[in-house]
mmCIF file of C-alpha atoms in Angstrom:
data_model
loop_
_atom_site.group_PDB
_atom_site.id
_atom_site.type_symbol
_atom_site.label_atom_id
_atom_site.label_comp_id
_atom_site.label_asym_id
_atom_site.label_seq_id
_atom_site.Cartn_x
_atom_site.Cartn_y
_atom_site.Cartn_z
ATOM 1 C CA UNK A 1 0.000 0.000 0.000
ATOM 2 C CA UNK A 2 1.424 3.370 -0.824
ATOM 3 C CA UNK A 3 0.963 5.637 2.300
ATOM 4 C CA UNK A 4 -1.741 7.728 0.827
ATOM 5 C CA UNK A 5 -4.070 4.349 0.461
ATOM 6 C CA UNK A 6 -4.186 3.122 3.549
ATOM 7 C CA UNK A 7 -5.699 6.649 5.016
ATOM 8 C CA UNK A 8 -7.905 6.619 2.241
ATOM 9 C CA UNK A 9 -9.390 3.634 3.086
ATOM 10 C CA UNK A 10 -10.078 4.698 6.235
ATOM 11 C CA UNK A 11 -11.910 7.701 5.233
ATOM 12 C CA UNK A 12 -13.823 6.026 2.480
ATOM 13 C CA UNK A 13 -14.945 2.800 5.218
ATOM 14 C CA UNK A 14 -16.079 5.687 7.724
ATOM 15 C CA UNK A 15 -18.505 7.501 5.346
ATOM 16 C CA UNK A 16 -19.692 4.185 3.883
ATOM 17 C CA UNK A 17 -22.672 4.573 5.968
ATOM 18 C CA UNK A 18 -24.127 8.080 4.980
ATOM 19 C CA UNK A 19 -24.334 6.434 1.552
ATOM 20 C CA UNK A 20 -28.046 5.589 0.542
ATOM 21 C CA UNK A 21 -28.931 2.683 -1.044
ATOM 22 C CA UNK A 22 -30.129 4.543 -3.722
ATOM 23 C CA UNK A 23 -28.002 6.730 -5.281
ATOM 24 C CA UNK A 24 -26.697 6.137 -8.077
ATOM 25 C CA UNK A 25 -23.770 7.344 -10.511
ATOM 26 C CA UNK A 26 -22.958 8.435 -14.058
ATOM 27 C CA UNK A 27 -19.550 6.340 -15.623
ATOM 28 C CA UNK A 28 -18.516 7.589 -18.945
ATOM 29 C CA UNK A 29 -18.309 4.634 -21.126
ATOM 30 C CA UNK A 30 -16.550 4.188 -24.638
ATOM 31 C CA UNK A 31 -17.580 5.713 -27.604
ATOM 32 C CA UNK A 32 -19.165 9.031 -25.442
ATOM 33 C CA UNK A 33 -21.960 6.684 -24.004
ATOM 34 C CA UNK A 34 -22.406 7.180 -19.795
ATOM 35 C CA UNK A 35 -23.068 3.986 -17.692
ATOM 36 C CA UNK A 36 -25.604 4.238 -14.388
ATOM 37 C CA UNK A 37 -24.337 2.875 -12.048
ATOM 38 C CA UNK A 38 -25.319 2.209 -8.059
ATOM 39 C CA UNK A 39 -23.098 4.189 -5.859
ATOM 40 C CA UNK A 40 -23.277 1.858 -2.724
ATOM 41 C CA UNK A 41 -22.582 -1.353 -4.853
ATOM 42 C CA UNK A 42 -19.801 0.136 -6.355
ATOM 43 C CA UNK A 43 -18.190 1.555 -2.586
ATOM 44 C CA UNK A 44 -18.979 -2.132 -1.610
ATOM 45 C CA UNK A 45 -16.839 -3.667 -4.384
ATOM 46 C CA UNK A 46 -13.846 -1.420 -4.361
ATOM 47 C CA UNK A 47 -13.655 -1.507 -0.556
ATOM 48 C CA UNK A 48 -13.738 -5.295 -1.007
ATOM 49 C CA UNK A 49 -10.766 -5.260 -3.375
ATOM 50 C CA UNK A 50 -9.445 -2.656 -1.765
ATOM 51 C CA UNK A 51 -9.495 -4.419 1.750
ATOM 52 C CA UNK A 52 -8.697 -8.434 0.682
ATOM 53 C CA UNK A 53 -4.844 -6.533 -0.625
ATOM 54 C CA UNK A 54 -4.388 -4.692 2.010
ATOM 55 C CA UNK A 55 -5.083 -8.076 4.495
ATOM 56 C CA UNK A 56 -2.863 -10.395 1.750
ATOM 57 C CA UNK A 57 -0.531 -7.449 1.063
ATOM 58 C CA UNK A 58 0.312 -5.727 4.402
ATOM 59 C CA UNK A 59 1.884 -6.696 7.739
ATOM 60 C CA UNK A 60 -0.081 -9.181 9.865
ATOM 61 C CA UNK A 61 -0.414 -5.774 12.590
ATOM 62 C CA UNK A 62 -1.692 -3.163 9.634
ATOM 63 C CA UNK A 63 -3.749 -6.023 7.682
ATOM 64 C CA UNK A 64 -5.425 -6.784 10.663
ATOM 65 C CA UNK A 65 -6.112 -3.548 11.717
ATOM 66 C CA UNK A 66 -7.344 -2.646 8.087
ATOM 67 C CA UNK A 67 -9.748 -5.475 8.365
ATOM 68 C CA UNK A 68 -10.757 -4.938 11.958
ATOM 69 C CA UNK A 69 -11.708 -0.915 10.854
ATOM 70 C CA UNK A 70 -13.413 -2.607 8.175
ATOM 71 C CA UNK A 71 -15.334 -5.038 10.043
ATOM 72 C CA UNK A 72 -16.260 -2.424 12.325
ATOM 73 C CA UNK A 73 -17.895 -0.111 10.190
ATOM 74 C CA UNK A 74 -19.621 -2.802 8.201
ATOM 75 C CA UNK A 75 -20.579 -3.848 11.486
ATOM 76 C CA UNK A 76 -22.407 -0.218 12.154
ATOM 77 C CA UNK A 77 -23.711 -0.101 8.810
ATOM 78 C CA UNK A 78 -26.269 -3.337 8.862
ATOM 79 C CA UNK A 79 -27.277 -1.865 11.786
ATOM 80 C CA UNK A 80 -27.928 2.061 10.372
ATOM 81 C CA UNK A 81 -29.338 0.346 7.603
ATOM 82 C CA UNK A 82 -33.263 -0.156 6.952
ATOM 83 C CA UNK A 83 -34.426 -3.587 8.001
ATOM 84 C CA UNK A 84 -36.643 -3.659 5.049
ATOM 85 C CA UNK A 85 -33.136 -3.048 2.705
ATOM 86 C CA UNK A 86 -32.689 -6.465 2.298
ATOM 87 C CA UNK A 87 -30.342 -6.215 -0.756
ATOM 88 C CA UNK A 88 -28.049 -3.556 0.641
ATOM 89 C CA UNK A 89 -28.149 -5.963 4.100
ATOM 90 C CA UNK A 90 -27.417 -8.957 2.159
ATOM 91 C CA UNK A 91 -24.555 -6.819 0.392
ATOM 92 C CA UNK A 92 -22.969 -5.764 3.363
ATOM 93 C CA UNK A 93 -23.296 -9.451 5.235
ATOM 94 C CA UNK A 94 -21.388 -10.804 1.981
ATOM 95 C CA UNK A 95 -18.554 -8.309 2.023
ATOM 96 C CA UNK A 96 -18.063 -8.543 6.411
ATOM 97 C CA UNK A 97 -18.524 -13.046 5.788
ATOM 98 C CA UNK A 98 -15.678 -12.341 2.898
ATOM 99 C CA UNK A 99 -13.256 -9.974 4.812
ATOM 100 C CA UNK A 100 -13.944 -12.509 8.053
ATOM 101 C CA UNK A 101 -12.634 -15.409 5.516
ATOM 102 C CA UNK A 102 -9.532 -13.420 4.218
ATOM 103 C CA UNK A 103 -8.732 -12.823 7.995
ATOM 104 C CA UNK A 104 -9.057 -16.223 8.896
ATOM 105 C CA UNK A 105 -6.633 -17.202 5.875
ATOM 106 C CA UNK A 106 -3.870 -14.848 6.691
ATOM 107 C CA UNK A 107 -3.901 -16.059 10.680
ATOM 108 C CA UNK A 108 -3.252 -19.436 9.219
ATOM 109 C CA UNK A 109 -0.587 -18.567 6.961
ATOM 110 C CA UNK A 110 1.283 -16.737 10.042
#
């Protein structure tokens, strides 16, 4: 991780939850043509990238505490979130059960 990623992280897990479900994004495309895209999902996905190489990537003490911030906020977010959100629930309860697993793997690998 280059130093400015790791902070970045941070700051991106910590707003995660003032993002609504329903906003969405414009992507240009190629040829001029814009893509719509949902902002949450896409947080979601690049946090989970994002987080699995900086567990793999960085020392056992800054992996761990990466994924522990991580967990954390994910953590706060299911419960900030609408019960009746069961996609954006389901989306977050994929993405903690994933970081949980990469955890679990780099402990064993120690």
């Amino acid at each position: 991780f280059l130093p400015i990623l790791q902070p970045t992280l941070r700051v991106v897990f910590t707003t995660l939850t003032s993002v609504l479900s329903s906003e969405e994004i414009l992507i240009p495309g190629s040829k001029g043509q814009v893509k719509r895209i949902n902002l949450l999902r896409f947080l979601v996905e690049e946090l989970k990238q994002s987080s699995i190489a900086a567990i793999v990537g960085l020392s056992l003490i800054n992996s761990r505490e990466v994924a522990f911030l991580a967990l954390n906020t994910i953590y706060k977010a299911r419960k900030m979130c609408p019960h009746d959100d069961s996609d954006v629930l389901n989306l977050y309860n994929e993405l903690f059960c994933e970081l949980v697993e990469e955890l679990k793997v780099r402990y064993d690998g120690e």
